[in-house]
Amino acid sequence: MCGIVGYAGPRRATPILLEGLKRLEYRGYDSAGIAVGQAGGEAPGSQTGRGGRLAVVKKTGKIAALRSEVPPELPGSWGIGHTRWATHGGVTDANAHPHLDASGKIAVVHNGIVENYRSLRSMLEKEGVRFASETDSEVIPHLVAKYYSGDLEAAVKEAIARLEGTYAVAVIHADEPGRIVGARNGGPLVVGVGDGEMFLASDVNAMIAHTKEVVYLSDGELVVLDPEGFRTTDRQDRPVAKKVDQVSWEAGAIEKGDFACYMEKEIFEQPESIDRALGGRLEADSATAKLGGLNLDRRQLRQVGRVRVIAAGTSWHAGLVGAQLLESLARIPAGAELASELRYRNPVVERDSLWFAVSQSGETADTLYAMREIQRKGGTVLGVCNVVGSTVARESDGGIYVHSGPEIAVASTKAFTSQLAAFYLFTLLMARMRDLSQADGARFAEALAGVPAKVEETLRCRGAVQAAAKKYARATDFLFLGRGLMYPIALEGALKLKEISYVHAEGYAAGEIKHGPIALVSPETPSVFLVPDDALREKTISNMREIKARGGPVIAVGVEGDDEVAAIADDFIPTPRMDPRFYPFTMVVPLQLFAYFTALELGRDVDQPRNLAKSVTVE
Ligand code: F6R
């Protein structure tokens, strides 16, 4: 899960590469580097040789560290860059990309894992090649050099034919000015088409400031680009005609604006992002939902006997909510599973099951591989994705885009509530085809349309949540507890806190604590309870009392005016009263804010927490 950029055009490549890397920093941020081609002229750090030369700068740390190492006026009008999230080899300057061949004329950036790198490395070492890093990636420039005889494209084809595993690569040669060769097999790669200049990157964020015309490469495709244009070929070397897509959002969508960090911005954007997810999909007259991308007609949907969701992390939590809702409202048996588990247990793919692969990035390896396994067994898999053109989106049999807009912070917030919106829409559609009456459907649709306004109201809890975060910031363990639809929200609250504040937290079904976790309760271990005014309210209140009786502090996220809950809790965070089926949208918000403010209190890097990356393209 590294990030790749490339530029070829009339401008100085360095600032464009550095800016692109900054946009991709969310993908990995332990080290970064650039290689810039110079058709003439000397530059500090350049690898000399015949013809052109490459200036290479690599540095551990974030892009800012790399930026301070790069000579201010470094010349060169084509180049590649990389931001790394270490897999093979520690975090060192030498292990940072780009990697070079022995002559220093070929530079490669790589995202993915070369699974057979040990055998390739020992083969190359026997041939006299000396390696400069511990990475799997470094075999690639040496392989390209081995096959190079004046044609970079041909050499890259030969080299990648020998790679096993996943990759997105970009390669340049000092003697082939303005040319970049890219190839993908399992890692995302997008071409940006500019006016007399071309871009290449792991995602469109890196190039949106320069062009909105993009081409998504598919697995097995190779691209050769130069300032004048690009051409793509497949594994059999046949030309592939590609469609140029238009990116629908503006560069401003990836600016922080007045917010301190992206996570805060994205939390506060949720009223609009949920609105976008619902946009034009609710049909008031027939009280149902319209989801054109499913690629299934009513007859096929009517035959669905079971819904199964696969996902990871936060997306799995959205799937857990979706599955509960489908069962209770559409009366379809449904469940959500971790993709990383499902993939290796030879799942039964029943004829009448409909599968959903939920993924914000659409690149999560666990989800993608599980999806392919189900498709191999003949199952139909729909994607619920945010990133347009992502691998899950393209390889699924249909699906629902959640339209949250770019989510930059590593911790997922607005994508989660938009994923929920997708499941609520799908549930309405399925329920209306089964037992839900027009009148009940209309009530559900109206409440769903009202969710963005309720989330807007909920965001007013900011001050109360910040105070609670301050009060409990020194606690080292938390419990997050809820029942029914609030159980996945408890899991999500615990995950958010763990990932950005590094504080240990357990999400649990509130009814389950007496079976073990209650032993953790003490005055030092706060419990965060989710207490909507639903059918399970009394049961949840009993669980709160159990914790209080054992001296555990209780923070309750409840419904405004619920004096009973407020009286039991040490801290009460009110949220607006609403149709109980919709509380997942609002009650997750104080938990997102709680994690955010706790992380701030503890001085953490909120947007880029340690050890994590935004899209996890390794297993
Ligand atoms: C949590 C988080 C991760 C992701 C998980 C799946 O805040 O960001 O748990 O939810 O890695 O990622 P996607 O949704 O891109 O498949």
XYZ file of C-alpha atoms and ligand atoms in Angstrom:
635
model
C 0.000 0.000 0.000
C 2.382 2.525 -1.287
C 1.670 5.476 -3.556
C 3.075 6.047 -7.026
C 3.267 9.200 -9.143
C 4.733 10.002 -12.533
C 4.956 13.081 -14.700
C 6.100 13.743 -18.270
C 5.668 17.150 -19.850
C 7.159 20.555 -20.451
C 7.223 21.648 -16.795
C 9.774 20.943 -14.074
C 8.795 17.523 -12.773
C 9.981 17.834 -9.160
C 7.311 20.149 -7.705
C 4.581 18.177 -9.477
C 5.898 14.870 -8.144
C 6.272 16.228 -4.593
C 2.789 17.700 -4.627
C 1.373 14.439 -6.007
C 3.157 12.463 -3.289
C 1.707 14.759 -0.653
C -1.761 13.861 -1.958
C -0.895 10.177 -1.763
C 0.736 10.329 1.641
C -2.347 8.707 3.146
C -1.419 5.485 1.337
C 1.824 5.114 3.236
C 4.106 7.508 4.969
C 7.234 5.964 6.342
C 9.542 7.089 3.534
C 9.434 8.647 0.108
C 11.550 9.367 -2.924
C 11.708 10.698 -6.451
C 13.744 10.022 -9.570
C 13.822 12.811 -12.133
C 15.132 12.353 -15.648
C 17.503 14.971 -16.975
C 18.202 14.937 -20.682
C 21.126 17.322 -20.080
C 22.821 19.382 -17.351
C 24.290 18.426 -14.031
C 22.394 18.252 -10.783
C 23.242 17.314 -7.207
C 22.581 13.660 -6.435
C 22.459 12.644 -10.094
C 23.504 9.202 -11.248
C 25.819 9.849 -14.148
C 26.281 7.791 -17.266
C 26.060 8.081 -21.038
C 23.282 10.221 -22.487
C 20.737 11.376 -19.946
C 20.918 11.066 -16.207
C 18.621 10.494 -13.252
C 18.545 12.658 -10.146
C 17.405 10.513 -7.251
C 16.443 11.657 -3.760
C 15.060 9.279 -1.090
C 14.339 9.917 2.547
C 12.701 8.226 5.501
C 9.848 10.123 7.118
C 7.032 12.050 5.575
C 6.986 13.996 2.322
C 8.086 17.127 4.190
C 11.360 15.344 5.046
C 11.897 14.454 1.388
C 11.014 17.968 0.284
C 13.711 19.428 2.497
C 16.318 17.127 0.882
C 15.438 17.991 -2.714
C 17.573 20.755 -4.261
C 15.200 23.698 -4.813
C 15.674 24.080 -8.568
C 16.285 20.444 -9.469
C 15.931 20.316 -13.276
C 14.272 17.542 -15.287
C 10.914 17.338 -16.996
C 9.969 13.713 -16.431
C 10.105 11.508 -13.399
C 8.518 9.160 -10.912
C 7.907 9.271 -7.161
C 6.827 6.988 -4.363
C 5.542 7.092 -0.821
C 6.237 3.887 1.073
C 4.519 1.778 3.691
C 7.139 -0.819 4.543
C 6.491 -4.505 3.923
C 9.871 -6.066 3.016
C 12.801 -4.415 4.749
C 12.887 -1.807 7.491
C 12.263 1.887 7.198
C 15.588 3.172 5.839
C 16.691 5.558 3.109
C 18.110 2.621 1.159
C 14.823 0.716 1.249
C 12.845 3.762 0.077
C 11.881 3.871 -3.599
C 12.758 4.582 -6.395
C 15.102 1.637 -6.780
C 17.804 1.680 -9.420
C 19.644 -0.825 -11.548
C 23.442 -1.116 -11.256
C 24.045 1.567 -13.905
C 21.774 4.047 -12.139
C 19.968 4.689 -15.415
C 16.788 2.744 -14.714
C 14.508 3.760 -11.854
C 11.461 1.869 -10.629
C 8.709 2.602 -8.127
C 6.552 -0.305 -7.040
C 3.365 -0.786 -5.069
C 2.542 -4.375 -4.080
C 4.516 -7.474 -3.209
C 6.807 -9.524 -5.420
C 6.151 -12.955 -3.957
C 8.967 -14.732 -5.806
C 11.562 -12.059 -5.065
C 13.833 -14.450 -3.155
C 14.372 -16.712 -6.134
C 14.691 -13.738 -8.506
C 17.185 -12.082 -6.188
C 19.367 -15.158 -5.865
C 19.267 -15.668 -9.646
C 20.358 -12.049 -10.188
C 23.017 -12.267 -7.469
C 24.466 -15.351 -9.158
C 24.715 -13.238 -12.298
C 26.775 -10.684 -10.358
C 24.115 -8.135 -9.453
C 24.680 -6.378 -6.126
C 21.612 -5.255 -4.239
C 21.443 -1.939 -2.420
C 18.303 -2.606 -0.348
C 16.414 -5.364 1.480
C 13.232 -4.845 -0.510
C 11.376 -7.214 -2.789
C 10.920 -4.301 -5.208
C 14.593 -3.916 -6.059
C 14.564 -7.049 -8.217
C 12.469 -5.117 -10.751
C 15.053 -2.519 -11.927
C 17.691 -5.243 -12.119
C 15.384 -7.413 -14.203
C 14.550 -4.500 -16.483
C 18.296 -3.844 -16.892
C 18.876 -7.515 -17.709
C 16.421 -7.356 -20.601
C 17.174 -3.807 -21.745
C 18.618 -3.346 -25.189
C 17.489 0.134 -26.125
C 13.715 -0.341 -25.655
C 12.342 0.303 -22.173
C 8.836 -0.910 -22.994
C 10.115 -4.266 -24.244
C 12.405 -4.660 -21.207
C 9.602 -3.890 -18.737
C 7.379 -6.465 -20.474
C 10.075 -9.102 -20.114
C 10.697 -8.175 -16.492
C 7.086 -8.200 -15.317
C 6.436 -11.489 -17.060
C 8.757 -12.963 -14.424
C 7.068 -11.399 -11.409
C 4.643 -13.320 -9.210
C 2.436 -11.367 -6.851
C 0.858 -7.975 -7.099
C 2.204 -4.804 -8.502
C 1.707 -1.404 -9.908
C 4.991 -0.134 -11.270
C 6.337 2.914 -13.010
C 9.706 2.788 -14.734
C 11.935 5.380 -16.407
C 15.250 5.199 -18.223
C 17.713 8.102 -18.341
C 18.276 7.566 -22.079
C 14.582 7.631 -23.020
C 13.596 11.223 -22.237
C 9.971 11.948 -21.408
C 8.943 8.290 -21.368
C 7.335 6.433 -18.459
C 6.323 2.792 -18.625
C 3.658 1.693 -16.161
C 2.083 -1.693 -15.528
C -0.535 -3.003 -13.157
C -1.407 -6.352 -11.729
C -3.374 -6.018 -8.528
C -2.335 -2.495 -7.551
C -4.225 0.561 -8.768
C -2.794 2.766 -11.521
C -4.428 5.715 -13.239
C -3.232 7.758 -16.212
C -3.962 11.499 -16.234
C -4.326 13.116 -19.633
C -3.186 16.742 -19.667
C -2.610 19.273 -22.395
C 0.850 18.397 -23.712
C 1.662 16.595 -20.477
C 0.786 13.249 -18.926
C 0.479 11.925 -15.390
C 0.493 8.520 -13.779
C -0.541 7.766 -10.203
C -2.038 5.290 -7.764
C -5.133 7.436 -7.574
C -6.614 10.533 -9.107
C -5.997 12.662 -5.993
C -2.379 12.989 -7.065
C -3.256 14.634 -10.383
C -6.632 16.311 -9.886
C -4.975 19.733 -9.541
C -3.695 19.350 -13.134
C -6.273 17.348 -15.045
C -9.723 15.825 -14.615
C -9.362 13.471 -17.590
C -8.266 10.070 -16.385
C -7.866 6.528 -17.656
C -8.112 3.609 -15.233
C -5.783 0.757 -16.112
C -6.899 -2.841 -15.626
C -4.859 -5.764 -14.361
C -2.494 -7.102 -16.969
C -2.272 -3.804 -18.817
C 0.891 -1.898 -19.595
C 1.004 1.777 -20.490
C 3.674 3.815 -22.202
C 3.298 7.542 -21.856
C 5.127 10.646 -22.937
C 4.080 14.311 -23.106
C 2.159 13.725 -26.337
C -0.034 10.865 -25.198
C -0.216 7.253 -24.101
C -0.900 3.783 -25.406
C -1.897 0.632 -23.594
C -1.354 -3.028 -24.329
C -2.492 -6.260 -22.687
C -0.474 -9.289 -21.573
C -0.467 -10.641 -25.124
C 0.921 -7.336 -26.368
C -2.330 -6.435 -28.120
C -3.325 -2.758 -28.152
C -6.163 -1.937 -25.726
C -8.449 1.014 -26.469
C -9.162 2.851 -23.224
C -12.006 5.160 -22.300
C -11.089 8.580 -20.901
C -13.206 9.275 -17.778
C -13.984 12.652 -16.321
C -13.381 13.070 -12.557
C -16.540 14.567 -11.120
C -15.132 16.422 -8.105
C -13.029 19.529 -7.838
C -9.497 19.838 -6.510
C -11.011 21.744 -3.542
C -12.582 18.483 -2.337
C -9.156 17.399 -1.177
C -8.270 20.622 0.637
C -8.570 20.847 4.418
C -10.201 24.272 4.346
C -10.621 25.741 7.834
C -10.322 22.397 9.588
C -7.287 21.341 11.583
C -7.082 17.997 9.838
C -8.863 15.869 7.245
C -10.579 13.648 9.786
C -12.295 16.624 11.388
C -13.290 17.970 7.981
C -14.662 14.600 6.929
C -16.681 14.157 10.138
C -18.288 17.553 9.615
C -18.919 16.879 5.940
C -21.259 13.983 6.713
C -24.567 15.809 6.256
C -23.541 16.551 2.655
C -21.858 13.227 1.960
C -24.889 11.247 3.163
C -27.090 13.522 1.071
C -24.926 12.733 -1.965
C -25.209 9.007 -1.272
C -28.998 9.299 -1.208
C -29.135 11.788 -4.081
C -31.827 10.956 -6.629
C -32.154 7.411 -5.344
C -35.338 7.749 -3.292
C -38.599 7.479 -5.247
C -41.251 9.312 -3.286
C -44.249 8.176 -5.398
C -43.608 4.468 -5.178
C -41.880 4.700 -1.764
C -38.871 2.711 -2.860
C -35.270 3.177 -3.944
C -33.746 3.316 -7.385
C -30.309 1.752 -7.679
C -29.411 1.629 -11.345
C -25.945 0.140 -10.887
C -27.084 -3.192 -9.425
C -27.421 -4.731 -12.895
C -30.193 -6.959 -11.554
C -33.828 -6.678 -12.594
C -36.765 -7.015 -10.225
C -37.278 -10.668 -11.047
C -33.657 -11.467 -10.186
C -33.834 -9.421 -6.992
C -37.049 -11.213 -6.033
C -35.205 -14.524 -6.236
C -32.519 -13.506 -3.738
C -32.841 -15.807 -0.732
C -29.941 -14.545 1.337
C -27.599 -11.556 1.435
C -23.993 -11.952 2.477
C -21.592 -9.093 3.013
C -17.802 -9.294 2.960
C -15.552 -6.437 4.030
C -12.803 -5.341 6.405
C -12.578 -2.888 9.300
C -15.035 -0.044 9.226
C -16.633 -1.312 6.017
C -17.382 -4.571 7.801
C -19.154 -2.632 10.535
C -21.318 -0.953 7.889
C -22.060 -4.428 6.528
C -23.098 -5.650 10.000
C -25.636 -2.819 10.237
C -26.834 -3.505 6.685
C -27.308 -7.213 7.374
C -29.376 -6.576 10.513
C -31.523 -4.094 8.688
C -32.139 -6.407 5.737
C -33.225 -9.179 8.056
C -35.516 -7.059 10.142
C -37.105 -4.951 7.430
C -36.827 -6.934 4.199
C -37.033 -10.295 6.031
C -34.096 -11.694 4.059
C -31.562 -13.784 5.986
C -28.349 -11.773 5.936
C -24.918 -11.719 7.511
C -21.611 -9.868 7.268
C -18.211 -11.530 7.486
C -14.595 -10.528 7.532
C -13.230 -10.977 4.026
C -9.848 -12.084 5.376
C -11.528 -15.025 7.150
C -14.012 -16.000 4.497
C -11.479 -16.280 1.740
C -9.563 -19.144 3.294
C -12.402 -21.274 4.524
C -13.820 -22.484 1.228
C -17.174 -20.725 1.647
C -20.424 -22.293 0.526
C -21.844 -20.119 -2.246
C -25.559 -20.915 -2.368
C -27.386 -20.414 -5.640
C -29.778 -17.813 -4.282
C -27.289 -15.744 -2.281
C -26.446 -12.212 -3.281
C -23.070 -10.978 -2.070
C -21.845 -7.482 -1.325
C -18.170 -6.509 -1.210
C -17.975 -3.274 0.768
C -14.849 -1.180 0.441
C -14.247 2.544 0.613
C -11.048 2.318 -1.418
C -12.132 -0.591 -3.574
C -8.538 -1.832 -3.346
C -8.436 -3.760 -0.062
C -6.668 -7.000 -0.916
C -8.637 -9.140 1.568
C -11.960 -7.970 0.192
C -10.873 -8.179 -3.409
C -9.518 -11.711 -3.148
C -12.577 -12.910 -1.244
C -14.775 -11.357 -3.923
C -12.872 -13.145 -6.681
C -13.168 -16.455 -4.848
C -16.941 -16.063 -4.610
C -17.190 -15.108 -8.272
C -15.067 -18.141 -9.165
C -17.683 -20.279 -7.425
C -20.391 -18.668 -9.519
C -21.650 -16.171 -6.937
C -22.900 -12.718 -7.859
C -21.021 -9.977 -5.997
C -22.102 -6.359 -5.906
C -19.626 -3.682 -4.840
C -20.319 -0.892 -2.375
C -17.412 1.428 -3.100
C -16.441 5.036 -2.800
C -13.518 5.238 -5.197
C -14.817 5.344 -8.747
C -12.998 3.004 -11.094
C -11.396 1.085 -8.205
C -10.699 -2.611 -8.618
C -13.670 -3.831 -6.562
C -15.924 -1.425 -8.445
C -14.710 -2.666 -11.800
C -14.581 -6.371 -11.062
C -17.887 -6.648 -9.215
C -21.030 -7.674 -11.072
C -22.690 -4.353 -10.307
C -23.050 -2.211 -7.258
C -23.647 1.027 -5.492
C -21.235 3.942 -5.465
C -21.477 5.740 -2.143
C -20.294 9.128 -3.456
C -18.712 10.373 -0.229
C -16.044 12.216 -2.203
C -12.340 11.663 -1.506
C -11.704 10.423 2.018
C -8.149 11.392 2.900
C -7.836 10.728 6.648
C -6.789 7.157 7.314
C -9.627 6.677 9.804
C -12.814 6.202 7.832
C -15.753 8.389 8.866
C -17.842 9.857 6.071
C -17.412 6.755 3.907
C -18.940 4.708 6.746
C -22.138 6.754 6.963
C -22.419 6.735 3.165
C -22.019 2.956 3.147
C -24.861 2.854 5.666
C -26.921 5.005 3.288
C -26.294 2.491 0.497
C -27.545 -0.380 2.679
C -30.609 1.568 3.818
C -31.501 2.252 0.183
C -31.001 -1.361 -0.807
C -33.050 -2.527 2.181
C -35.907 -0.252 1.195
C -35.820 -1.590 -2.347
C -35.838 -5.207 -1.197
C -38.380 -4.661 1.568
C -40.817 -2.978 -0.806
C -40.561 -5.989 -3.133
C -41.518 -8.201 -0.211
C -43.659 -7.312 2.795
C -43.237 -3.601 3.334
C -46.389 -1.654 2.466
C -46.403 1.554 0.474
C -47.300 3.538 3.611
C -44.534 1.980 5.708
C -42.101 2.352 2.811
C -42.995 6.036 2.537
C -42.343 6.533 6.253
C -38.969 4.793 5.950
C -38.031 6.827 2.856
C -39.014 10.066 4.563
C -36.942 9.278 7.638
C -33.991 8.311 5.429
C -34.241 11.573 3.504
C -34.189 13.364 6.864
C -30.944 11.738 8.038
C -28.545 14.453 6.773
C -30.418 17.080 8.830
C -30.317 14.840 11.930
C -26.571 14.320 11.486
C -26.169 18.085 11.177
C -27.982 18.488 14.506
C -25.882 15.740 16.069
C -22.686 17.578 15.198
C -23.681 20.167 17.807
C -22.494 17.651 20.424
C -18.929 18.645 19.541
C -18.354 20.644 22.756
C -19.758 17.948 25.056
C -17.691 15.258 23.359
C -14.538 17.341 23.527
C -15.064 17.828 27.280
C -15.554 14.081 27.798
C -12.460 13.300 25.724
C -10.425 15.700 27.830
C -11.746 14.168 31.052
C -10.959 10.574 30.067
C -7.908 11.059 27.827
C -5.573 9.412 30.333
C -7.569 6.192 30.583
C -5.731 3.291 29.001
C -8.699 0.988 28.373
C -12.251 1.624 27.205
C -15.315 -0.521 26.624
C -17.813 0.432 23.893
C -21.171 -1.222 24.397
C -24.419 -1.423 22.476
C -27.195 -3.802 21.479
C -28.913 -4.547 18.186
C -28.028 -1.929 15.578
C -25.812 -0.279 18.169
C -23.534 -3.305 18.485
C -21.722 -2.622 15.181
C -21.599 1.054 16.146
C -19.886 0.070 19.415
C -17.347 -1.916 17.382
C -16.817 1.101 15.158
C -16.349 3.461 18.130
C -13.715 1.162 19.623
C -11.914 0.799 16.287
C -11.806 4.572 15.759
C -10.350 5.151 19.222
C -7.745 2.422 18.815
C -6.512 3.466 15.441
C -5.993 7.172 15.938
C -5.335 7.551 19.674
C -3.552 4.181 20.242
C -5.701 3.669 23.344
C -6.937 0.147 23.900
C -10.685 -0.218 23.399
C -13.042 -3.175 23.112
C -16.348 -3.064 21.291
C -18.836 -5.506 22.747
C -22.478 -6.459 22.565
C -23.788 -4.959 25.812
C -25.627 -8.163 26.708
C -22.410 -10.118 26.454
C -20.319 -8.248 29.035
C -21.509 -10.414 31.907
C -19.938 -13.360 30.064
C -16.420 -12.085 30.632
C -15.522 -8.469 29.903
C -17.232 -7.206 33.065
C -14.105 -8.418 34.870
C -12.297 -5.480 33.249
C -14.583 -2.921 34.853
C -12.941 -0.651 37.404
C -12.855 3.088 38.187
C -10.020 3.321 35.646
C -11.927 1.711 32.764
C -14.644 3.931 31.284
C -17.524 2.365 29.342
C -19.135 4.184 26.447
C -22.773 3.101 26.124
C -25.005 3.624 23.111
C -28.562 4.033 24.341
C -31.158 4.869 21.710
C -34.851 4.882 22.597
C -35.443 1.598 20.806
C -36.935 -1.705 21.926
C -33.697 -2.640 23.701
C -33.384 0.559 25.771
C -34.398 -1.037 29.102
C -31.966 -3.909 28.616
C -29.137 -1.507 27.834
C -29.968 0.567 30.910
C -29.676 -2.595 33.026
C -26.221 -3.175 31.569
C -25.263 0.404 32.416
C -26.346 -0.144 36.004
C -24.245 -3.311 36.181
C -21.178 -1.296 35.226
C -22.010 1.545 37.631
C -22.494 -0.949 40.473
C -18.904 -2.088 39.931
C -17.462 1.412 40.046
C -16.964 1.828 36.299
C -17.408 5.336 34.847
C -20.123 5.494 32.176
C -20.293 7.835 29.203
C -23.718 7.493 27.582
C -24.529 8.520 24.045
C -28.282 8.808 24.276
C -31.347 10.643 23.078
C -32.007 14.247 24.054
C -34.439 14.476 26.952
C -33.707 10.962 28.229
C -33.309 12.021 31.854
C -33.146 8.489 33.165
C -30.054 7.640 31.110
C -28.516 11.043 31.819
C -28.974 10.459 35.570
C -27.242 7.071 35.554
C -24.312 8.135 33.365
C -21.335 10.133 34.558
C -21.313 11.937 31.237
C -24.253 12.193 28.860
C -23.990 13.071 25.193
C -27.415 13.802 23.735
C -28.286 13.149 20.082
C -31.533 14.086 18.306
C -34.591 11.889 18.731
C -35.499 10.003 15.553
C -36.975 6.843 14.089
C -34.942 4.204 16.023
C -33.977 2.371 12.836
C -31.784 5.319 11.845
C -29.696 5.834 14.991
C -26.580 4.213 13.468
C -26.140 7.359 11.348
C -26.242 9.765 14.265
C -24.862 7.784 17.192
C -21.627 6.986 15.400
C -20.874 10.715 15.128
C -20.058 11.349 18.837
C -17.842 8.267 18.748
C -15.923 9.585 15.743
C -15.517 12.900 17.564
C -14.534 11.171 20.797
C -11.695 9.349 19.031
C -10.679 12.552 17.285
C -10.539 14.702 20.424
C -8.826 11.969 22.457
C -6.144 11.686 19.767
C -5.690 15.468 19.839
C -5.395 15.432 23.638
C -2.691 12.793 23.362
C -0.834 14.668 20.641
C -1.314 11.968 17.985
C -1.081 12.440 14.242
C -4.809 12.187 13.582
C -4.776 11.853 9.790
C -1.822 9.527 9.565
C -1.772 7.244 12.592
C 1.254 5.038 13.109
C 1.480 1.683 11.329
C -1.647 2.284 9.259
C -2.353 3.235 5.689
C -5.525 4.197 3.908
C -5.759 1.386 1.449
C -4.481 -1.979 2.482
C -3.436 -3.630 -0.746
C -1.508 -6.414 0.972
C -3.018 -9.439 2.664
C -10.900 2.208 9.819
C -10.313 1.949 8.533
C -10.043 0.537 8.125
C -10.746 0.284 6.793
C -10.399 -1.109 6.250
C -11.144 -1.390 4.961
O -11.052 3.568 10.036
O -10.070 2.860 7.798
O -10.464 -0.370 9.081
O -12.115 0.414 6.993
O -9.029 -1.162 6.013
O -10.852 -0.463 3.974
P -11.760 -0.309 2.692
O -13.085 0.187 3.117
O -11.037 0.683 1.820
O -11.852 -1.660 2.066
